[in-house]
Every structure is written in C-alpha cells, then in structure tokens.
Coordinates of C-alpha atoms and ligand atoms in Angstrom, one line a residue:
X1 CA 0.0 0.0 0.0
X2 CA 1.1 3.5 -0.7
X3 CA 1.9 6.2 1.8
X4 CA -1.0 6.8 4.0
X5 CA -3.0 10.3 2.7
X6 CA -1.8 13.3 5.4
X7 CA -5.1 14.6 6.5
X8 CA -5.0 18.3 8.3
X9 CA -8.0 18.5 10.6
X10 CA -8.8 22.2 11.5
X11 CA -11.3 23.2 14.9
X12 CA -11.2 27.0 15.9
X13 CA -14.5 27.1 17.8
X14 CA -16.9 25.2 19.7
X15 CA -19.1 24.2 17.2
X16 CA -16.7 23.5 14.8
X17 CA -15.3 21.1 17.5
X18 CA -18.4 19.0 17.8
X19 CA -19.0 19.1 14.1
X20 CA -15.6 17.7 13.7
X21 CA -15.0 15.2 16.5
X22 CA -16.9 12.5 14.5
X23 CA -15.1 13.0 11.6
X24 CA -11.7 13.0 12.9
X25 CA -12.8 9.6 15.0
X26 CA -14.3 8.2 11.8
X27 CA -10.7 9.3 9.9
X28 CA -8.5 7.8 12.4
X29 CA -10.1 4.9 12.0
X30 CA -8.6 4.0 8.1
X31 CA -5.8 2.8 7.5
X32 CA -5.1 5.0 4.4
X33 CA -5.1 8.2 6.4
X34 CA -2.6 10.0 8.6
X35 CA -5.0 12.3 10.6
X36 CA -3.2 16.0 12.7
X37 CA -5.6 18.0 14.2
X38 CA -4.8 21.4 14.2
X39 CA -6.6 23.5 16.8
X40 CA -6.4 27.8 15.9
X41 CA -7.9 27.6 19.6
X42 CA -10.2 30.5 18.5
X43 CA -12.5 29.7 21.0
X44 CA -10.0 28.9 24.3
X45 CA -12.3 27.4 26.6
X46 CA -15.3 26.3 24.7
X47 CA -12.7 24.4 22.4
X48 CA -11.3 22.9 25.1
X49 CA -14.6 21.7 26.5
X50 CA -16.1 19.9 23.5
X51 CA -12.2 18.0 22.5
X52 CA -11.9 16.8 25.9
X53 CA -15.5 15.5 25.9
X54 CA -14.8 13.3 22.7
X55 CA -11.3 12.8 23.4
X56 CA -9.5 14.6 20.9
X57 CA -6.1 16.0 22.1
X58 CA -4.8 18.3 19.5
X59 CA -1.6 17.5 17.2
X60 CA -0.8 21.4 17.4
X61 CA -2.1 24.4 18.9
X62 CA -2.0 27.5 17.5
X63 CA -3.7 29.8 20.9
X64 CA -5.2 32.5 19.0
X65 CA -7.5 33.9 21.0
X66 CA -7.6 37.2 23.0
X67 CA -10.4 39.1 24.8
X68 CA -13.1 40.6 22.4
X69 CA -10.9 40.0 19.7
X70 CA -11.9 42.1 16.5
X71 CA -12.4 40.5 13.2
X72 CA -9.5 41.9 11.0
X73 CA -6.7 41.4 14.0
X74 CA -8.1 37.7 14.2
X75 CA -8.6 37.3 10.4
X76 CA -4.2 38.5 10.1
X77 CA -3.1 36.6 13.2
X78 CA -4.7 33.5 11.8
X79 CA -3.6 33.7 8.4
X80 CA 0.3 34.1 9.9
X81 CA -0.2 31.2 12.2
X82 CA -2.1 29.0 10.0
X83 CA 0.7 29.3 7.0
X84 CA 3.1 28.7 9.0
X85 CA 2.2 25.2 10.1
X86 CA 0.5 24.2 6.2
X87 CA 4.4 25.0 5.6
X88 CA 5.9 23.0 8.5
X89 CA 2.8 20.2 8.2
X90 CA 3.0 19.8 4.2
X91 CA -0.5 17.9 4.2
X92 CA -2.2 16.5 1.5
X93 CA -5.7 18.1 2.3
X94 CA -6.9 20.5 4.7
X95 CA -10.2 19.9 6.0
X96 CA -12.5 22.7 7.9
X97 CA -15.9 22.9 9.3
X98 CA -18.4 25.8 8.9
X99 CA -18.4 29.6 8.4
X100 CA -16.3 30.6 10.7
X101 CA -12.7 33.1 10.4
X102 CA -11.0 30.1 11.6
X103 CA -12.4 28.3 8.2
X104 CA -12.5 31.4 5.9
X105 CA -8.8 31.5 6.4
X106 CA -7.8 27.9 6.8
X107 CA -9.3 27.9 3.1
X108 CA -7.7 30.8 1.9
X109 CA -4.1 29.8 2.9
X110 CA -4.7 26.3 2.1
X111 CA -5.5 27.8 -1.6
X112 CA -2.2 29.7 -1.6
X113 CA -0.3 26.9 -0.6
X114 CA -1.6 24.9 -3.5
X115 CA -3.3 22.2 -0.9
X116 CA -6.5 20.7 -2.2
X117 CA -9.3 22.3 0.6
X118 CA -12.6 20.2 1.9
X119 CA -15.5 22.3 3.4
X120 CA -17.4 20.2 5.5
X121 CA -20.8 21.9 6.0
X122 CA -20.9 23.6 2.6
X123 CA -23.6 25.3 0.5
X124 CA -25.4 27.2 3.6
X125 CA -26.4 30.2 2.4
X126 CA -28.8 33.2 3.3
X127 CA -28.1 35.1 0.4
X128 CA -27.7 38.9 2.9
X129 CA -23.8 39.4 3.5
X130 CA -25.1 41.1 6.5
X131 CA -26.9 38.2 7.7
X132 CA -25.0 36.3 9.7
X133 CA -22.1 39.2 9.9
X134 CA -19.2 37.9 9.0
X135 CA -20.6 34.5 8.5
X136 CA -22.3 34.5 5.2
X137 CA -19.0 35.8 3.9
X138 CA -16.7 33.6 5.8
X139 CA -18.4 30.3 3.5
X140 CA -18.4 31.8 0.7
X141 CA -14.8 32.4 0.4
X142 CA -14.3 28.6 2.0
X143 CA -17.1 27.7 -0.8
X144 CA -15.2 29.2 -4.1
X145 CA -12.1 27.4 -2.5
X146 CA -12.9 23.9 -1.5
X147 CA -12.2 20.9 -3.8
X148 CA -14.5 18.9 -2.2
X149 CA -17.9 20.4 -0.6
X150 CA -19.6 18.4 1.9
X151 CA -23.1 19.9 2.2
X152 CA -25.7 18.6 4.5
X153 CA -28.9 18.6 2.1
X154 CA -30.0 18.9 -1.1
X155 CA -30.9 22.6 -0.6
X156 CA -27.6 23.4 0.2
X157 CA -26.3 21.2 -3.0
X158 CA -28.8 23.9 -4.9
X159 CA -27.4 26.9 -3.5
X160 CA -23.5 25.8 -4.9
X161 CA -24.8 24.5 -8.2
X162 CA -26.6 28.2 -9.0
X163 CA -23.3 29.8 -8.1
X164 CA -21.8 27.8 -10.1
X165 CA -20.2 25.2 -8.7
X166 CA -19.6 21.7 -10.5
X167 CA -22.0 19.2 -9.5
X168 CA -18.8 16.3 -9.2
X169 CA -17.3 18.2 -6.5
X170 CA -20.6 18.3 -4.5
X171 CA -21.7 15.4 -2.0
X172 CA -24.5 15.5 0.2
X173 CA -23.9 13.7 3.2
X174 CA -26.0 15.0 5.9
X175 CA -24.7 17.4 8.3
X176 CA -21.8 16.0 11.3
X177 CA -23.4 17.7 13.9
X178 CA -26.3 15.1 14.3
X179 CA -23.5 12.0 14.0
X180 CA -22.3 13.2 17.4
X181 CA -25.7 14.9 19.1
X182 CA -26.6 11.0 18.6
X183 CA -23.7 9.4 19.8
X184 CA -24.2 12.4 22.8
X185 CA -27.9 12.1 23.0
X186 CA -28.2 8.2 23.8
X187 CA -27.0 8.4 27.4
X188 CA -28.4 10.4 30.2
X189 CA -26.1 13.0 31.0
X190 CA -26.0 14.7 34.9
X191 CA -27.6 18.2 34.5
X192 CA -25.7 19.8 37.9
X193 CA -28.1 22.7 37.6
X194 CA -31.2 22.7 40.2
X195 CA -34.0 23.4 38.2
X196 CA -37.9 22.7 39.6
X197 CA -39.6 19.9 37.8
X198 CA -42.7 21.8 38.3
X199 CA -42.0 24.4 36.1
X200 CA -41.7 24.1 32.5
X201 CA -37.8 24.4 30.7
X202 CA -37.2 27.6 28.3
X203 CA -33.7 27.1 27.2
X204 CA -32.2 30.6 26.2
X205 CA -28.6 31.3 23.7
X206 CA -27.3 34.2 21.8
X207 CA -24.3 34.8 20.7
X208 CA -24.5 36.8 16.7
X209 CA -22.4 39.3 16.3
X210 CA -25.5 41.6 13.7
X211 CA -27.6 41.3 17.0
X212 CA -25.0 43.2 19.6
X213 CA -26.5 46.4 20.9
X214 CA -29.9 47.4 20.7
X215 CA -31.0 43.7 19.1
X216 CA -30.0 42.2 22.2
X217 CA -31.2 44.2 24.8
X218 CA -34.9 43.4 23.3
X219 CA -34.0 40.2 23.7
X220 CA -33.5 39.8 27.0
X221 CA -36.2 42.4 28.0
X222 CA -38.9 39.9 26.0
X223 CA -36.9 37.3 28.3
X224 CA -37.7 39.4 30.9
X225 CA -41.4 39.7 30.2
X226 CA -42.2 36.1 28.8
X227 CA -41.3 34.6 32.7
X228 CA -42.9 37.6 34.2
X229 CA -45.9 37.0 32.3
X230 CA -45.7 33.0 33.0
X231 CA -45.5 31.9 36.5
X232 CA -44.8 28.4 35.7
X233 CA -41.8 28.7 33.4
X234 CA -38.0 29.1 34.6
X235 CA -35.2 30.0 32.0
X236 CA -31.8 28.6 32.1
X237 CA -29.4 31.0 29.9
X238 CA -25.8 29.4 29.2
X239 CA -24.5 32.7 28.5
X240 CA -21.7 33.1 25.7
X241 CA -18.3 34.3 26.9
X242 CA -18.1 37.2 24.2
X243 CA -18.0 40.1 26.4
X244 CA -20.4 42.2 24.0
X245 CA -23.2 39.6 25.1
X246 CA -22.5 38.7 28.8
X247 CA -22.0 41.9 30.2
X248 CA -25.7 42.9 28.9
X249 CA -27.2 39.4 30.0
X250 CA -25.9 39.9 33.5
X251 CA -26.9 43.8 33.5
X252 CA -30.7 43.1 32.2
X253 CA -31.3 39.5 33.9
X254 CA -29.5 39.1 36.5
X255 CA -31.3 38.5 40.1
X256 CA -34.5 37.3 38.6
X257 CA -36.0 34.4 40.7
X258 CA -36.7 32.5 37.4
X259 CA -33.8 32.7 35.3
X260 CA -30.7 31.1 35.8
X261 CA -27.8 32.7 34.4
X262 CA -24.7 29.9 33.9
X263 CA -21.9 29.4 32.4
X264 CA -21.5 28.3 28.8
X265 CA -22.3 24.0 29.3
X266 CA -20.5 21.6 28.1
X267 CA -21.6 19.7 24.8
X268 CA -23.3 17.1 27.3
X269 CA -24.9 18.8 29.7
X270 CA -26.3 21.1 27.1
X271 CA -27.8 18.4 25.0
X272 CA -29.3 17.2 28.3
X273 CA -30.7 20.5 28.8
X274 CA -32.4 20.3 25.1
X275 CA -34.0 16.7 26.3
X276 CA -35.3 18.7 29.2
X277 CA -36.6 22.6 27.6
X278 CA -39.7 22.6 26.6
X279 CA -39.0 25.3 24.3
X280 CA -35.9 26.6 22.6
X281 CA -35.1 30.5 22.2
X282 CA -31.5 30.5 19.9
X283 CA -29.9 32.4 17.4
X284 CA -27.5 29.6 16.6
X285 CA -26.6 27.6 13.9
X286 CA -26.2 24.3 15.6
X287 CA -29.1 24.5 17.9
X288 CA -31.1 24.9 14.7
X289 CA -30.3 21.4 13.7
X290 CA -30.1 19.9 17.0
X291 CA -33.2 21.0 18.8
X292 CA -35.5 19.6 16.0
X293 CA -34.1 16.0 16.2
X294 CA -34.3 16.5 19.6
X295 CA -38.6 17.1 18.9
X296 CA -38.1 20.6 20.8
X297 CA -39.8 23.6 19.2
X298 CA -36.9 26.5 18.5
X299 CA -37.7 30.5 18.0
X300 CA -35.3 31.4 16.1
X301 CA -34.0 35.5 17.1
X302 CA -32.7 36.6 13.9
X303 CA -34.1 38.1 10.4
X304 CA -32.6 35.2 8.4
X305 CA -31.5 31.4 9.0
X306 CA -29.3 29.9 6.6
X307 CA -31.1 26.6 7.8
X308 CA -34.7 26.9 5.7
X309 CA -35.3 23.3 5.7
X310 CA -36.7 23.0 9.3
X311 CA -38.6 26.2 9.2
X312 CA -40.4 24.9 5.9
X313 CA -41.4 21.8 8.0
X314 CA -42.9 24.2 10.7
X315 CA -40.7 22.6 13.8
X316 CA -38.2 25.8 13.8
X317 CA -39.5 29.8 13.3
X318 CA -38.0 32.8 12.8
X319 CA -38.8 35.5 15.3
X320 CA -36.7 38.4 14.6
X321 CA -35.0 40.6 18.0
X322 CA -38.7 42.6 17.8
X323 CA -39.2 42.7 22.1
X324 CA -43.0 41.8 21.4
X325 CA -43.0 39.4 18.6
X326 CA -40.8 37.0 20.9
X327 CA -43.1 37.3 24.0
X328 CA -46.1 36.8 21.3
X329 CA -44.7 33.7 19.6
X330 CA -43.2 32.6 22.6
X331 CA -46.2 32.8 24.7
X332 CA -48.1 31.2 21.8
X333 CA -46.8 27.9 22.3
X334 CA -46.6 28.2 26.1
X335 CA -50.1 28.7 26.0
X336 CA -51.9 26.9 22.7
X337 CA -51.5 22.5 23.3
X338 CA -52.2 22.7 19.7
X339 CA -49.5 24.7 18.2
X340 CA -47.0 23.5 20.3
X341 CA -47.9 20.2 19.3
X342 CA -47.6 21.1 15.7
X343 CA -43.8 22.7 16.1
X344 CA -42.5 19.7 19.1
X345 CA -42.4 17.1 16.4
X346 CA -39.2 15.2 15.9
X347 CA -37.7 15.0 12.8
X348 CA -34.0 15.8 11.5
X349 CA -33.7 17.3 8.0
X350 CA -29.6 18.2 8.8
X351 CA -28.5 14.5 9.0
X352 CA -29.2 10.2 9.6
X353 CA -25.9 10.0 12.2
X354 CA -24.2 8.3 8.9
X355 CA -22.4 11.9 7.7
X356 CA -19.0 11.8 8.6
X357 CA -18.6 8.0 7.5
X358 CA -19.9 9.3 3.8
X359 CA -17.1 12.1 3.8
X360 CA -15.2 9.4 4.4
X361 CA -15.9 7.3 1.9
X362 CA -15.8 10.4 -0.3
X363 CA -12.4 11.4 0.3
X364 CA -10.9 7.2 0.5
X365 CA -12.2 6.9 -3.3
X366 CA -10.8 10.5 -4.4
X367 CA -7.6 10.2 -2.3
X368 CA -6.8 6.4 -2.8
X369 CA -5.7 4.5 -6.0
X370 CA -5.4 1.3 -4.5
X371 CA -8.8 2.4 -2.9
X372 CA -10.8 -1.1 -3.2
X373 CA -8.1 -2.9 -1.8
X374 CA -8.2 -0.4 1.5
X375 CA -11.6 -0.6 1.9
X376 CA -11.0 -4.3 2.7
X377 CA -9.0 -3.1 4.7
X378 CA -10.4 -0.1 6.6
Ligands
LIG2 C1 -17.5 32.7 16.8 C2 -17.7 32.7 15.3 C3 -19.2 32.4 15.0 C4 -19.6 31.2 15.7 C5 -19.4 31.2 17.2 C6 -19.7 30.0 17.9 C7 -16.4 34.2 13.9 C8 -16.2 35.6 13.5 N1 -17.4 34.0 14.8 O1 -18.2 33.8 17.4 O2 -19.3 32.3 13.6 O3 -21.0 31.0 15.5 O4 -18.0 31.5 17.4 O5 -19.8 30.2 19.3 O6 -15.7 33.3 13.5 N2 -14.5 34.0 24.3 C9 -13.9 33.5 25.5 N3 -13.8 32.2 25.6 C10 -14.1 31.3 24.7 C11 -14.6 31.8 23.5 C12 -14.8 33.2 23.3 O7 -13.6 34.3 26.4 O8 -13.9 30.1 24.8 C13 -14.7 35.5 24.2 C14 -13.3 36.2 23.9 O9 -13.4 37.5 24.6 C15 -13.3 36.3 22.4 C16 -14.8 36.6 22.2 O10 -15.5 35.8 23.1 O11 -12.5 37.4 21.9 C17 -15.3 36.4 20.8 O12 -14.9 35.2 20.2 P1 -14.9 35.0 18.6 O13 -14.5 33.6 18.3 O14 -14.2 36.1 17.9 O15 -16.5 35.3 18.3 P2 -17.8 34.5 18.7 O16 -18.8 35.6 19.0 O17 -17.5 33.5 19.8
LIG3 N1 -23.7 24.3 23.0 C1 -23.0 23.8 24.1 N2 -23.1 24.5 25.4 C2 -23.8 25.6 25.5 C3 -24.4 26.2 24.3 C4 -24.3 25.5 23.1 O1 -22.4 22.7 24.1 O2 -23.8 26.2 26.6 C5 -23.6 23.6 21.7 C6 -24.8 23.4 21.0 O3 -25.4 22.1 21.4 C7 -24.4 23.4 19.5 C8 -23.2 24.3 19.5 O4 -22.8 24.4 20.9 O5 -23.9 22.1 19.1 C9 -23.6 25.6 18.9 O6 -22.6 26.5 19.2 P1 -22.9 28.1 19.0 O7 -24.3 28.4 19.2 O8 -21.9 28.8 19.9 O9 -22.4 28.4 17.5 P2 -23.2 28.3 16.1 O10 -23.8 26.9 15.9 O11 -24.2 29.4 16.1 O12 -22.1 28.6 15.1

C-alpha cells in the first residue's frame, strides 16, 4: 500500500469542534489516512470543552484567542499562524468545518499553498452578507475554494450549483453535527443545575455578532417579560463568553428568581438540557439542527437562517429581535396545546448520524488509487 494520505483536521471554535470530532474519529479509524488535528484555539475554553469530551487531544495548537478579539486582528493573526504550520505540516488536504474566520482563512491559505481544501458543512447560504455578519462571507470564500464540498442537504447542493459550482465536486452527506448529538444524546447526561420539575424548561442562547447592541437588549427584556408573564416557566441561559453579550445578559437578567444565568455547558450537559426545555429561544446555527431531532420547538431570534429546511417543516420559526413578537410567539406555544404540538415534532432534516462515514468514503475513493483494496482493509 502506498503512503497513508496526510489529512490536516482544523477546529477554531466550539461548534466546529463538535461538528468535527466525529469525523476525525471516523478518519482515524482507516488505515489509508494519517490524521493532525490542528486547533487555531479560536475559541480557548469552549474548544477545550467539547475536545476533551470526545477525546480529541490536539496535534498542534496555534492559541489564538484574545479578549473581544476584532475580526481583522483575528482574520491576520490567523492567516500568519495558520501558514506557517501548512508549511511546516505539508499535508495532503486540509479539511474545515463551517463559516467561521478560523475556516474562511484555513481555506484561503490552504489555496495559496496549493493544498486541495474540503469544506465540510458547505452550500449554507442566506443570500444577505449582512446576515450572519461575518458569516455569510466567511463560506463563501471557504465555498469558491474547497475541492470537495460536503453539504448537508440537497438545498444546500442547490445553493452551490446556481453559483456555479460543479455538481462532481458536490456530496450530500447530511450534516456531522447530528453524527455526534446521537452518539451524545443516547446516554443520560447529569444536569448539575437545580431546576424545579414543576415548572416548565425555556432554554435561552445568543451569541451573533448583527444582533449586539440594541437587538440584544430586546431580547432579553422579551426574556424578561415572557417569565414575568408566566409563573410556571424558569429560564436557564448558558450565557456566551463574548464580552459584548454577557456583560448585557448579567446587567438586564440578572437577580430574577426564574432565570438562571450559567456558564456556557459543556456539549453534554447542554444536550441534556435540550432533552429537558420545553421550548428553545436561539440564534445559533447548531441548535437549529439539534433542537428539532431533539422534537423541541426553536424560536429562532434573527431576520434570516441559513437553515430553511426546518422552518419549511414548521418545527423551527424565525422570530426576529422585535421585544414583542418573541413574547407573542413565545407565549403562543406556552399557551396553545395545539400549536405546540404542531412545532415539538421530531424529525432531522440536517442529517441520519451516517455523515462523517460518507465524507469518508468520499475522500478514501478520491484520495486512494489502491482504494478497493483499502476498503478491505479499513
Ligand atoms: C465565533 C464565530 C461564530 C460562531 C461562534 C460559535 C467568527 C467571526 N465568529 O463567534 O461564527 O457562530 O464562534 O460560538 O468566527 N471568548 C472567551 N472564551 C471562549 C470563546 C470566546 O472568552 O472560549 C470570548 C473572547 O473574549 C473572544 C470573544 O469571546 O475574543 C469572541 O470570540 P470569537 O470567536 O471572535 O467570536 P464569537 O462571537 O465567539
Ligand atoms: N452548546 C454547548 N453548550 C452551550 C451552548 C451550546 O455545548 O452552553 C452547543 C450546541 O449544542 C451546539 C453548539 O454548541 O452544538 C452551537 O454553538 P454556538 O451556538 O456557539 O455556535 P453556532 O452553531 O451558532 O455557530
């Protein structure tokens, strides 16, 4: 058998960590591939978190992040780092998760160093550069890069081909976050966070940079109001470390009997917390695709989602940052059987569990000329 196929796994932030841990474990795992994971550490803590939970200790460690880092001192201090080790590393594909500056530039320097670029979560698209700031951007700069896009639906296979892309180089394979919210989800994790079984379980997170300011401070006033307004509900808010979110989370909730300010969980916990909310208030990506397999009805606090498919199946909606429309919507379902019925219906339209074994199999037949033989062996 030939050399075994150098394989550069990249993981900045949390979600990009969870997204990735099944893949690396599924890439480890052949015989064909030498697997480093490369952490830009963009995220410090929440990184470190999800690795340690699916035991992934990084290869190298680039420790990029600093308080309230701004985008164009991150975006440069990555770019440095990151072509530095492609040099040093020589692999024979780089492969990056998501939409985030970590990707954008892991992309862009893997494309100046000539190194052939997966995107795994590809094609997501809102069309609205402002919407999610930087995001949208970020993957579509990874998108006009990659060699091989890895998108979760057919939607998001749609979205590439109208810009252009060639159909070959697309491969729907589901999305990666639901391989490990499975593997996660199928034990009952220890939730060390009192909460009163007699109330009911709103499960709060923010975190988009297009919502800081004003945007957020109507969102946690309509926190405010939907408990005030319903005696039987409690809130537990995991509150992002991004200093532009937490410092007006603790100003405008703190001390209210009925919502619990905490610390950002980690992946387990959090997905325990899911099982347990009745009700989902999010402007994240990843909660978008989690909370639906999860049968958990999400309000979604932003003017776009890059993530149609469960809106158009009516289990996820878009709310906005308007103060009233999220009490409205909110208190909608807290209050209507019926419509909450309709949204807390569990089905997964990001992904079977099976999506990091298909990128798998994608990259063993492009990668591998003896590739029959080493799927004996694999
Ligand atoms: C980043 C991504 C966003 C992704 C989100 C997931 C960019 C521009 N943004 O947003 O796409 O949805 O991660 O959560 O790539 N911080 C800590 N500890 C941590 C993590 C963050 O203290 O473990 C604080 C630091 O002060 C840091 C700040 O949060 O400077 C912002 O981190 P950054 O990665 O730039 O942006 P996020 O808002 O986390
Ligand atoms: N998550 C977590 N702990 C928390 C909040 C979220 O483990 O306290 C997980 C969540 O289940 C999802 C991911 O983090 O898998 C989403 O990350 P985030 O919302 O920060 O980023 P996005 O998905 O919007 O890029």
């Amino acid at each position: 058998m030939s050399q075994p196929k150098h394989i550069l796994c990249i993981v900045g932030t949390r979600p990009e960590g969870i997204k990735m841990a099944p893949l690396i474990k599924a890439l480890k795992r052949e015989s064909w591939a030498r697997v480093t994971v490369l952490a830009t550490a963009q995220h410090r803590g929440l990184l470190d978190q999800v690795l340690s939970l699916f035991d992934i200790r990084p290869d190298v460690d680039l420790d990029i992040m600093r308080a309230n880092q701004a985008l164009p001192e991150l975006t440069a201090r990555l770019i440095t780092a990151l072509d530095e080790k492609f040099v040093e590393l020589s692999p024979d594909v780089v492969l990056a998760q998501g939409d985030t500056t970590t990707v954008m530039t892991a992309a862009l320097v893997a494309f100046y160093r000539r190194i052939p670029f997966g995107h795994v979560e590809a094609g997501l698209r809102t069309h609205d550069l402002d919407n999610p700031f930087p995001e949208e951007m970020n993957r579509l700069v990874a998108g006009h890069l990659a060699r091989w896009h890895f998108v979760p639906t057919e939607r998001s296979r749609q979205n590439l081909l109208r810009e252009g892309i060639a159909d070959a180089a697309i491969h729907v394979t589901g999305n990666t976050v639901i391989d490990a919210l499975l593997e996660v989800a199928a034990t009952d994790w220890p939730l060390d966070i009192p909460l009163d079984p007699d109330r009911r379980l709103i499960l709060v997170t923010a975190h988009r940079r297009e919502n800081f300011g004003e945007p957020f401070r109507a969102v946690c006033r309509a926190i405010r109001t939907l408990v005030d307004r319903h005696p039987d509900v409690e809130v537990l808010y995991p509150v992002h470390p991004n200093p532009n979110i937490s410092a007006v989370a603790h100003e405008l909730l703190d001390g209210h009997p009925r919502i619990r300010l905490c610390s950002p969980l980690d992946y387990a916990p959090f997905v325990e917390a899911q099982k347990r909310a009745c009700l989902i208030l999010t402007d994240s990506g990843g909660v978008q695709e989690e909370a639906p397999a999860l049968g958990k009805p999400v309000l979604v606090m932003r003017s776009e989602t890059e993530r149609p498919e469960a809106v158009d199946e009516g289990v996820v909606r878009l709310v906005g940052t308007d103060e009233e429309r999220i009490v409205e919507e909110a208190s909608r379902l807290l209050d209507d059987p019926r419509a909450y019925r309709q949204m807390a219906r569990g089905i997964s339209p990001y992904g079977d569990g099976k999506a990091s074994q298909r990128i798998v199999d994608v990259l063993r037949a492009a990668l591998c000329q003896d590739a029959s033989s080493v799927m004996g062996e694999s």
